[in-house]
JSON list of C-alpha atoms in Angstrom, two decimals:
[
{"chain": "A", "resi": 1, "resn": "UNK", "atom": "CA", "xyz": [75.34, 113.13, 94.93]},
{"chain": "A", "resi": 2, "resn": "UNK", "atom": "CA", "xyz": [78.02, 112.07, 92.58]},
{"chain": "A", "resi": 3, "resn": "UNK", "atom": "CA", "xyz": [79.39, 114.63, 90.34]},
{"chain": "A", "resi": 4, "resn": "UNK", "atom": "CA", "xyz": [79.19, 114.90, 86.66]},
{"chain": "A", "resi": 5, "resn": "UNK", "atom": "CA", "xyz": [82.43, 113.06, 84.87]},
{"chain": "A", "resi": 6, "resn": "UNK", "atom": "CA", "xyz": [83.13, 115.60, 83.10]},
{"chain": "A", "resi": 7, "resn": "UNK", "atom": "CA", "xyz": [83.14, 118.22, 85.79]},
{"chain": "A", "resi": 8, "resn": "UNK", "atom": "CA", "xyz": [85.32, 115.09, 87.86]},
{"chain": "A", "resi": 9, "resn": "UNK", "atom": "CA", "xyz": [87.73, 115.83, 84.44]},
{"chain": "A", "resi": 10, "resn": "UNK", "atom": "CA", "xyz": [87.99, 119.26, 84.25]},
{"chain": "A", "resi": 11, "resn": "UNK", "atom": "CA", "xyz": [88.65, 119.75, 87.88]},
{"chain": "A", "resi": 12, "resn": "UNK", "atom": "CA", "xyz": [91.14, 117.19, 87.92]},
{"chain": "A", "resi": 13, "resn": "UNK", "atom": "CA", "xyz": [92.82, 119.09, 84.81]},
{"chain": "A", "resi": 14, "resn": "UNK", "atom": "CA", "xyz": [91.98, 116.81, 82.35]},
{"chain": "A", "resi": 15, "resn": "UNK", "atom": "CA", "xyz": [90.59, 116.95, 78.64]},
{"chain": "A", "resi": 16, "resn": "UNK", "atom": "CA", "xyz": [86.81, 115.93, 78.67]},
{"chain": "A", "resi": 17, "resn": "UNK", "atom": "CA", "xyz": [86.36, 113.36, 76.08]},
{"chain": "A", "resi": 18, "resn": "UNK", "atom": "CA", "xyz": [84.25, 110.52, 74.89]},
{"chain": "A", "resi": 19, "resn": "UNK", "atom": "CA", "xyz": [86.18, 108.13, 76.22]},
{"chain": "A", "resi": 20, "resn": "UNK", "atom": "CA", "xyz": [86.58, 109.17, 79.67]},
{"chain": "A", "resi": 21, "resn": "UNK", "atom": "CA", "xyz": [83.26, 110.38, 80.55]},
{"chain": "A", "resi": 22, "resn": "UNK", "atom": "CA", "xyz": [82.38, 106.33, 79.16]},
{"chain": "A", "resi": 23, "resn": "UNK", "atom": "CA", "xyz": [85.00, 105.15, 81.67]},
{"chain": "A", "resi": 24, "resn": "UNK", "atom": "CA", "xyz": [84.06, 107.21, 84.54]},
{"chain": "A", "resi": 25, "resn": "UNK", "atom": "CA", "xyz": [80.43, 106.72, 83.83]},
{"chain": "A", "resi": 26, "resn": "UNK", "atom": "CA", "xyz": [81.21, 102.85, 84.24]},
{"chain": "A", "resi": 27, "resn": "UNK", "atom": "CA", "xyz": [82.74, 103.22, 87.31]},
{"chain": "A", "resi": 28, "resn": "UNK", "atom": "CA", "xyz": [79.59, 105.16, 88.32]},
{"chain": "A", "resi": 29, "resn": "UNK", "atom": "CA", "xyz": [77.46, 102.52, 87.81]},
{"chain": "A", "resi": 30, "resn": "UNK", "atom": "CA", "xyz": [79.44, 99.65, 89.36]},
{"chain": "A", "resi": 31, "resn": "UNK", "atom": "CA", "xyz": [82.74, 99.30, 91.56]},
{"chain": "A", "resi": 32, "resn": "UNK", "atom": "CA", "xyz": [85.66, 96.98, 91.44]},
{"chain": "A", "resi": 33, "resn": "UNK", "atom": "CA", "xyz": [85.42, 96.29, 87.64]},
{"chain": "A", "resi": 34, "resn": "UNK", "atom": "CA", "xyz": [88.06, 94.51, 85.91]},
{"chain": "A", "resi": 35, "resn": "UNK", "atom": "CA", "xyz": [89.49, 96.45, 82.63]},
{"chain": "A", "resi": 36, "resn": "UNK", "atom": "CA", "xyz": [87.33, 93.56, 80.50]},
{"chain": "A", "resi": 37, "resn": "UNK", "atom": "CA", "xyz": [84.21, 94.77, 82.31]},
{"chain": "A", "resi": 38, "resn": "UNK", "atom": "CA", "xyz": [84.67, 98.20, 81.87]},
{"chain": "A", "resi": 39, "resn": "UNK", "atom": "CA", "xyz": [85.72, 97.57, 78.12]},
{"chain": "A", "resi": 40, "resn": "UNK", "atom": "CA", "xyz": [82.47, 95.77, 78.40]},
{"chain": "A", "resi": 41, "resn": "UNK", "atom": "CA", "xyz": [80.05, 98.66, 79.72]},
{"chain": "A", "resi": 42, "resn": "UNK", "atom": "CA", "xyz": [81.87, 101.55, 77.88]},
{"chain": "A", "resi": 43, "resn": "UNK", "atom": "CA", "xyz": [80.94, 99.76, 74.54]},
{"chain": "A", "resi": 44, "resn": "UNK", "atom": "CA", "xyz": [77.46, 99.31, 76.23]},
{"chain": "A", "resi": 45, "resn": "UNK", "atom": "CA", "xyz": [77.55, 103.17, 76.40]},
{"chain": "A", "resi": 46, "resn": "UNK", "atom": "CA", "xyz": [79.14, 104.21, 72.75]},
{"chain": "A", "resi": 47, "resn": "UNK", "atom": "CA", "xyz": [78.74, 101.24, 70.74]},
{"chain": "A", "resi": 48, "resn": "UNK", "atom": "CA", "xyz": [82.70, 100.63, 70.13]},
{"chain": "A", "resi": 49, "resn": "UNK", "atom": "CA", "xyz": [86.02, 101.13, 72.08]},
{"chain": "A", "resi": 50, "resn": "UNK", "atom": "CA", "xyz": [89.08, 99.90, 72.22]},
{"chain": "A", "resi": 51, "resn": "UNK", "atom": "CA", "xyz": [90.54, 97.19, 75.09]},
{"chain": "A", "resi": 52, "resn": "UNK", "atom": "CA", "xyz": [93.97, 98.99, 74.79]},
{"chain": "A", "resi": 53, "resn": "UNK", "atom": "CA", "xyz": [91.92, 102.80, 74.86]},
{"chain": "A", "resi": 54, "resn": "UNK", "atom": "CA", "xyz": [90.95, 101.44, 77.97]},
{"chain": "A", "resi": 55, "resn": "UNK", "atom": "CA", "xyz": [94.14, 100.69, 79.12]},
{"chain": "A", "resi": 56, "resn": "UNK", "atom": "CA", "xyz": [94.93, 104.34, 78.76]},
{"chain": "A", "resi": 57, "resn": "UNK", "atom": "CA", "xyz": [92.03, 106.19, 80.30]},
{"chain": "A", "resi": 58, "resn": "UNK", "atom": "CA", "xyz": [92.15, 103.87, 83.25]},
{"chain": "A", "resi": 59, "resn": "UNK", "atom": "CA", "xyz": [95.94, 104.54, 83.46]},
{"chain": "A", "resi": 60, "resn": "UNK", "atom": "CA", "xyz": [94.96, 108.40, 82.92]},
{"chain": "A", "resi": 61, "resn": "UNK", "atom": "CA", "xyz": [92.18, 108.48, 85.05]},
{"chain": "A", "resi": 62, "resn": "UNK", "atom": "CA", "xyz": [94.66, 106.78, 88.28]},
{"chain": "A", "resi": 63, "resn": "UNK", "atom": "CA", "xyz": [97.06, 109.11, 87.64]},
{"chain": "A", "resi": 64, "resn": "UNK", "atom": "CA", "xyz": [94.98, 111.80, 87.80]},
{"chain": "A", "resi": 65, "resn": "UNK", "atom": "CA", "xyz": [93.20, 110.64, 91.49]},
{"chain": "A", "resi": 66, "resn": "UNK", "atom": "CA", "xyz": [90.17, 110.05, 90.09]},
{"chain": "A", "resi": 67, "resn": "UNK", "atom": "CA", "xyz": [90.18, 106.60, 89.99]},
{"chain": "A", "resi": 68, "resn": "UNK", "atom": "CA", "xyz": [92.03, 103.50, 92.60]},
{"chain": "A", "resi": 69, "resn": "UNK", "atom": "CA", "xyz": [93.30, 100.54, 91.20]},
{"chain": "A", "resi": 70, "resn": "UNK", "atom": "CA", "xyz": [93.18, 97.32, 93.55]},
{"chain": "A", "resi": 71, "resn": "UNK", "atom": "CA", "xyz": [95.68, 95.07, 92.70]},
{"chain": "A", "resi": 72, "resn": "UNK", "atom": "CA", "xyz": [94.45, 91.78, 94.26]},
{"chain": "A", "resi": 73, "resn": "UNK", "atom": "CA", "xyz": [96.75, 88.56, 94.48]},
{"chain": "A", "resi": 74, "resn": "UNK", "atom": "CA", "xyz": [96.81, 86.37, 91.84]},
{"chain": "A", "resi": 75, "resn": "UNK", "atom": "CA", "xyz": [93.69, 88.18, 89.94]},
{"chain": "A", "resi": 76, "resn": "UNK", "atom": "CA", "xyz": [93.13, 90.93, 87.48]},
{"chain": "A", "resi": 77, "resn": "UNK", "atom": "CA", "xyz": [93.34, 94.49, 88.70]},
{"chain": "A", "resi": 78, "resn": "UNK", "atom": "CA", "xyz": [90.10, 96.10, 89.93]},
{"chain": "A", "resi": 79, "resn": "UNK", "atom": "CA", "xyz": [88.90, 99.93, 89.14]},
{"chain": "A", "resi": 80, "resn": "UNK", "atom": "CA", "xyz": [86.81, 101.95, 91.61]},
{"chain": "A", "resi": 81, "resn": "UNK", "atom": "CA", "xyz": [85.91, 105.82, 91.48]},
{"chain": "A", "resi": 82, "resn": "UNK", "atom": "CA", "xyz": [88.22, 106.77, 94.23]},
{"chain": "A", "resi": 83, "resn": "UNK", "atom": "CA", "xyz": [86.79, 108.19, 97.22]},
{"chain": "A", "resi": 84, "resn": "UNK", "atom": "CA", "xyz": [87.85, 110.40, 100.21]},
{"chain": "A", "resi": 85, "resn": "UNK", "atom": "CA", "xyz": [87.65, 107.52, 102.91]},
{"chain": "A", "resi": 86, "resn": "UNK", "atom": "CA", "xyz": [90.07, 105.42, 103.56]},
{"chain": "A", "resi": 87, "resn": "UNK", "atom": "CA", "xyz": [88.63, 101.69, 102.88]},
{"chain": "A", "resi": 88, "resn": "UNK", "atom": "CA", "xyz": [90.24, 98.46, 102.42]},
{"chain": "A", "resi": 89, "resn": "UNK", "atom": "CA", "xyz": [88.94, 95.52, 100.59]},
{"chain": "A", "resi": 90, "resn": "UNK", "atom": "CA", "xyz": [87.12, 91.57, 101.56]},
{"chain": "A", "resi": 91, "resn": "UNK", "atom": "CA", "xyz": [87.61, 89.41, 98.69]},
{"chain": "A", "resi": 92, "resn": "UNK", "atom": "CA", "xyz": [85.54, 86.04, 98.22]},
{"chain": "A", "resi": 93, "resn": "UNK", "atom": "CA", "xyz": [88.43, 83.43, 97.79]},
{"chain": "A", "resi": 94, "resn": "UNK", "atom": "CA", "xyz": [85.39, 80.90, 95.66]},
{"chain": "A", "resi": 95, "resn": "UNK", "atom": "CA", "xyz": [83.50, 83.63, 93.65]},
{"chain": "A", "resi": 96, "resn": "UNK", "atom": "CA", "xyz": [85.57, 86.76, 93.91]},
{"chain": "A", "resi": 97, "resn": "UNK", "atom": "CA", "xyz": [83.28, 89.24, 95.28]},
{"chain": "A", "resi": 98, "resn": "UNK", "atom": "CA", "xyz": [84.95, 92.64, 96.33]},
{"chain": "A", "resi": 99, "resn": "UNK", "atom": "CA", "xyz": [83.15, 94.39, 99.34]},
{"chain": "A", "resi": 100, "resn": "UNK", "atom": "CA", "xyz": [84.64, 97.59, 100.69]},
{"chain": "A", "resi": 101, "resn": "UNK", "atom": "CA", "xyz": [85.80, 97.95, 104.61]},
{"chain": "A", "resi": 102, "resn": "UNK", "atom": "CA", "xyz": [85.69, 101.06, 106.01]},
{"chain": "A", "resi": 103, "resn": "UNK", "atom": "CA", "xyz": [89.19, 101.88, 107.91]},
{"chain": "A", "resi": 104, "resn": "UNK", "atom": "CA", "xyz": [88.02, 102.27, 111.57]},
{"chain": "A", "resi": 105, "resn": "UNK", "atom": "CA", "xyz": [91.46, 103.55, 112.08]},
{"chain": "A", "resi": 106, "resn": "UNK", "atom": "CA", "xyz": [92.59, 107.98, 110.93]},
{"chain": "A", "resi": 107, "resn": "UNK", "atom": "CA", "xyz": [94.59, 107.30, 107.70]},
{"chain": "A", "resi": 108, "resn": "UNK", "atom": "CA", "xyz": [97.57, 108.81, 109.45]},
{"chain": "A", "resi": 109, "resn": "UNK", "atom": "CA", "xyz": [97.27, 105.50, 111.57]},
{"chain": "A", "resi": 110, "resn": "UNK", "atom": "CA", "xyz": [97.63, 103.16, 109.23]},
{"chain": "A", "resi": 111, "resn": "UNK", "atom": "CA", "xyz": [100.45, 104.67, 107.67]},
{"chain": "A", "resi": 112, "resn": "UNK", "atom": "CA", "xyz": [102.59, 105.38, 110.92]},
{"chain": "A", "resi": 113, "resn": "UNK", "atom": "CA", "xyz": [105.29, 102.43, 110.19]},
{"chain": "A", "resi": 114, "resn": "UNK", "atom": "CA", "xyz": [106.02, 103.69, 106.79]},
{"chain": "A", "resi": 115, "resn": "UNK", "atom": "CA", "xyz": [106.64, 107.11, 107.75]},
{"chain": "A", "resi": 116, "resn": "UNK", "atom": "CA", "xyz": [109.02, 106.11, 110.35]},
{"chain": "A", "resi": 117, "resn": "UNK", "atom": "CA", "xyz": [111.41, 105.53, 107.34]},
{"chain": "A", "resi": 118, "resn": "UNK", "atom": "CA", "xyz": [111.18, 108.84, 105.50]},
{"chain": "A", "resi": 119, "resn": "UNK", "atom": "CA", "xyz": [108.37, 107.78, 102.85]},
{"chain": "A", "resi": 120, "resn": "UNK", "atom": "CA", "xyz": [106.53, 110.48, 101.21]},
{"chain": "A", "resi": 121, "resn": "UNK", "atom": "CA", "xyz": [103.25, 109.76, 99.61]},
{"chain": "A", "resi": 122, "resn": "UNK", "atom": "CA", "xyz": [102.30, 106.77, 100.93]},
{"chain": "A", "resi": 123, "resn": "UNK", "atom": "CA", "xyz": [98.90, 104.69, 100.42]},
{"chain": "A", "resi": 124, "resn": "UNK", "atom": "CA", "xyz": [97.90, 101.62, 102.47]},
{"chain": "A", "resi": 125, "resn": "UNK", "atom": "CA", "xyz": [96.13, 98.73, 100.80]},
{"chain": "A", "resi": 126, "resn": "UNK", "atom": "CA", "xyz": [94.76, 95.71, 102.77]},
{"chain": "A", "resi": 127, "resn": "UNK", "atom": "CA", "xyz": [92.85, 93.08, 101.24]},
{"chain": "A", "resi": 128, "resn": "UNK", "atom": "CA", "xyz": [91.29, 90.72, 103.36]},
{"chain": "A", "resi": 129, "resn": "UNK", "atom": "CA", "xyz": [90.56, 87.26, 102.40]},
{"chain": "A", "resi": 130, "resn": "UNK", "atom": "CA", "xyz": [87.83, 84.96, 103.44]},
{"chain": "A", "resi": 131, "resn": "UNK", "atom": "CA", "xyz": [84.87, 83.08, 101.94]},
{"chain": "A", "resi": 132, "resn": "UNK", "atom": "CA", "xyz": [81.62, 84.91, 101.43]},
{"chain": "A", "resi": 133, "resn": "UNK", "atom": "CA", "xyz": [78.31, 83.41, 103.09]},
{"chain": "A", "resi": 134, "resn": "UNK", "atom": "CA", "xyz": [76.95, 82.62, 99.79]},
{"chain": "A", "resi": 135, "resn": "UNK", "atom": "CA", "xyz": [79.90, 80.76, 98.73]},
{"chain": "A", "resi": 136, "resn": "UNK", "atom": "CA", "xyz": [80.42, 78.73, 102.58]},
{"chain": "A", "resi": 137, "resn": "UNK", "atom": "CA", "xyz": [76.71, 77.52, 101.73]},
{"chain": "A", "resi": 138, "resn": "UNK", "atom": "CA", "xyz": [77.77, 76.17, 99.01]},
{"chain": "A", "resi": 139, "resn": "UNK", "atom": "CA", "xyz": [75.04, 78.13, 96.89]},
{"chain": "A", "resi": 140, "resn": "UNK", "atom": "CA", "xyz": [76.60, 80.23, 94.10]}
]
């Protein structure tokens, strides 16, 4: 079950408000949203926001743990609720679709080579590349 956003807020030590139960309600309802699409589905929610509002609850809302931001290549970055498991990311290189891969590997595994050098609070992010099925069809 996912939790309530503001119970998410006030655990994380945060203020509940308007604006970030919309944003974490977005999230909720779909994963790897650009800022535009959750600007999009929070004014779905309250009827008006703000794109640089936005800006600052998703800024908030990372800094706080509660949400990851995926910084893909070349493309706008991506918002997900963040979650426990470690995951990376399979990006469609024709229609951009974002599909989670679960790490088969302990987190502590994939972090090994940075630790070697005395890094503290370290986070792994792979993003794999490829063409989706849809897309090598040739069907949108």
């Amino acid at each position: 079950m996912i939790p309530d956003p503001a119970e998410r807020l006030r655990e994380s030590g945060l203020r509940v408000t308007g604006p970030r139960v919309a944003v974490l309600s977005s999230l909720q309802a779909g994963s790897h949203l650009s800022t535009e699409e959750v600007l999009g589905a929070v004014r779905d929610r309250t009827g008006t926001a703000s794109l640089q509002g936005v800006y600052n609850v998703l800024a908030d809302l990372v800094a706080a743990g509660l949400v990851h931001r995926i910084e893909p290549a070349g493309h706008p970055a991506l918002y997900e609720l963040a979650r426990i498991e470690n995951h990376h990311h399979l990006i469609c290189r024709s229609c951009g679709v974002v599909l989670d891969v679960i790490c088969d590997h302990d987190r502590e595994e994939c972090l090994v080579p940075p630790r070697l050098h005395g890094f503290t609070g370290i986070e792994a992010e792979i993003v794999f590349w490829g063409t989706c099925p849809e897309c090598h069809r040739g069907t949108p």
